[in-house]
Coordinates of C-alpha atoms in Angstrom, one line a residue:
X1 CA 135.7 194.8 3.8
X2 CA 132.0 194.1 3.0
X3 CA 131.6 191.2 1.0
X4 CA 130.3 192.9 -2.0
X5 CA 133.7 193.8 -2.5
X6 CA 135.4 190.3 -1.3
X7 CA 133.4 189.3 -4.4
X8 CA 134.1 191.5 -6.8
X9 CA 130.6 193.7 -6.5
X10 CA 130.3 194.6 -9.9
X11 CA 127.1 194.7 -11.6
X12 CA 126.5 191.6 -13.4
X13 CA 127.0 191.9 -17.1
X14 CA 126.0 188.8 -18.5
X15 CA 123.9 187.7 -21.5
X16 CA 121.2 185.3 -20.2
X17 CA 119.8 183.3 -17.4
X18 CA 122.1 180.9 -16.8
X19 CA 125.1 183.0 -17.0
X20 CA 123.6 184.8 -14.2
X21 CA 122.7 181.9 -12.2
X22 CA 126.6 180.7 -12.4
X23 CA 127.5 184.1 -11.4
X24 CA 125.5 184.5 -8.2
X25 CA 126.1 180.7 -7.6
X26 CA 129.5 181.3 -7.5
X27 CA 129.2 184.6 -5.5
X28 CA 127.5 182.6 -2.6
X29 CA 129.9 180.1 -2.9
X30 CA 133.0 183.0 -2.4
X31 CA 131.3 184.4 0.4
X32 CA 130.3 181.2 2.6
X33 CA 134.0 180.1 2.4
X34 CA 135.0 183.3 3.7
X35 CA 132.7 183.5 6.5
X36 CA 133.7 180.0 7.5
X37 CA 137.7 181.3 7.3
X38 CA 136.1 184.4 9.5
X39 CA 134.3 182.2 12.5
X40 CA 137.5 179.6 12.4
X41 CA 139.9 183.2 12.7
X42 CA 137.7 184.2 15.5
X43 CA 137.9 181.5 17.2
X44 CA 141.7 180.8 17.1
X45 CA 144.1 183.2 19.3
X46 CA 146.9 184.1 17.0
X47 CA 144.6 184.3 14.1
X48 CA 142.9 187.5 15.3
X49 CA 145.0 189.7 14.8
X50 CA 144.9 189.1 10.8
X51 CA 141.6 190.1 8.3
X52 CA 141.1 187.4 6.1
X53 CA 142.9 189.3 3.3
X54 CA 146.1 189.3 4.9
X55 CA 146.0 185.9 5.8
X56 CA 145.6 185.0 2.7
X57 CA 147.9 187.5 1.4
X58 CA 150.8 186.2 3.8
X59 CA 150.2 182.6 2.5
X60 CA 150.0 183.6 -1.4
X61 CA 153.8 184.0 -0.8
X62 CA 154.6 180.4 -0.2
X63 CA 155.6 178.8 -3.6
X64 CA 157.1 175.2 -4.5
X65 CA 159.9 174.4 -6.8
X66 CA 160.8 171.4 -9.1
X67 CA 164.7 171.7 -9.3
X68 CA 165.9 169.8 -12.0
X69 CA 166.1 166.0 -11.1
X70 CA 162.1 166.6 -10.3
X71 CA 162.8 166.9 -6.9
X72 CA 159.6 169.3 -5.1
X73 CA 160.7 171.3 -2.0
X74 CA 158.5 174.6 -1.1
X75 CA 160.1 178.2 -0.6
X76 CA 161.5 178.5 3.2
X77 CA 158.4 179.4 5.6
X78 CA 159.1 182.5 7.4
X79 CA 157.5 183.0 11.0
X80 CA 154.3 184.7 10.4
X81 CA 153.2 182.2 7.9
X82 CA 154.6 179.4 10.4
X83 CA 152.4 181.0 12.9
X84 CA 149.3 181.0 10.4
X85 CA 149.5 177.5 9.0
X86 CA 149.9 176.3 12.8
X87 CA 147.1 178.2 13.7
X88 CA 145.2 176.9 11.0
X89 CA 146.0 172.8 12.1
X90 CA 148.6 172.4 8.9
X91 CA 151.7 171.2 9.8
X92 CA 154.5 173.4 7.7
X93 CA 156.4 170.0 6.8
X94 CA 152.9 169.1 4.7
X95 CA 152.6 172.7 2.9
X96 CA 154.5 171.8 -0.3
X97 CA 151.8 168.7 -1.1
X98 CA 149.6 171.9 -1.2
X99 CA 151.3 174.1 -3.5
X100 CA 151.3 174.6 -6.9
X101 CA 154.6 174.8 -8.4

């Protein structure tokens, strides 16, 4: 996927100078995180077999839940997002401190 496309690509409707600044701001800002998630996946083993998308993808599906005493405890981690978040340095016990409920 080029990264015109990770971005969205669209031509830039906006209405004056500093919309379009913020817009290509925040462009370079989407596309140097995802080159840094690129050169980390590269560089780890079990990571290389994923494209950024489905990485991300496979960890979108990880949710928390507040039961009703207001107790947090996240969704039940299956393998291949184990395998991610390891990859990554996260240890699955610290994933629901990262999610939003």
């Amino acid at each position: 996927m080029s990264s015109r496309t990770f971005t969205g690509g669209e031509p830039l409707r906006v209405h004056g100078m500093d919309a379009l600044r913020g817009e290509l701001f925040v462009n370079l800002i989407a596309i140097a995180i995802r080159f840094r998630i690129l050169e980390y996946m590269r560089s780890s083993g079990p990571l290389k077999k994923y494209s950024v998308e489905k990485m991300l993808l496979e960890l979108h599906k990880l949710r928390k839940v507040i039961l009703n005493d207001g107790k947090e405890i996240a969704t039940e981690i299956m393998r291949k997002q184990k395998e991610i978040l390891e990859s990554l340095g996260i240890r699955p016990e610290h994933v629901p401190t990262f999610l939003k409920s």
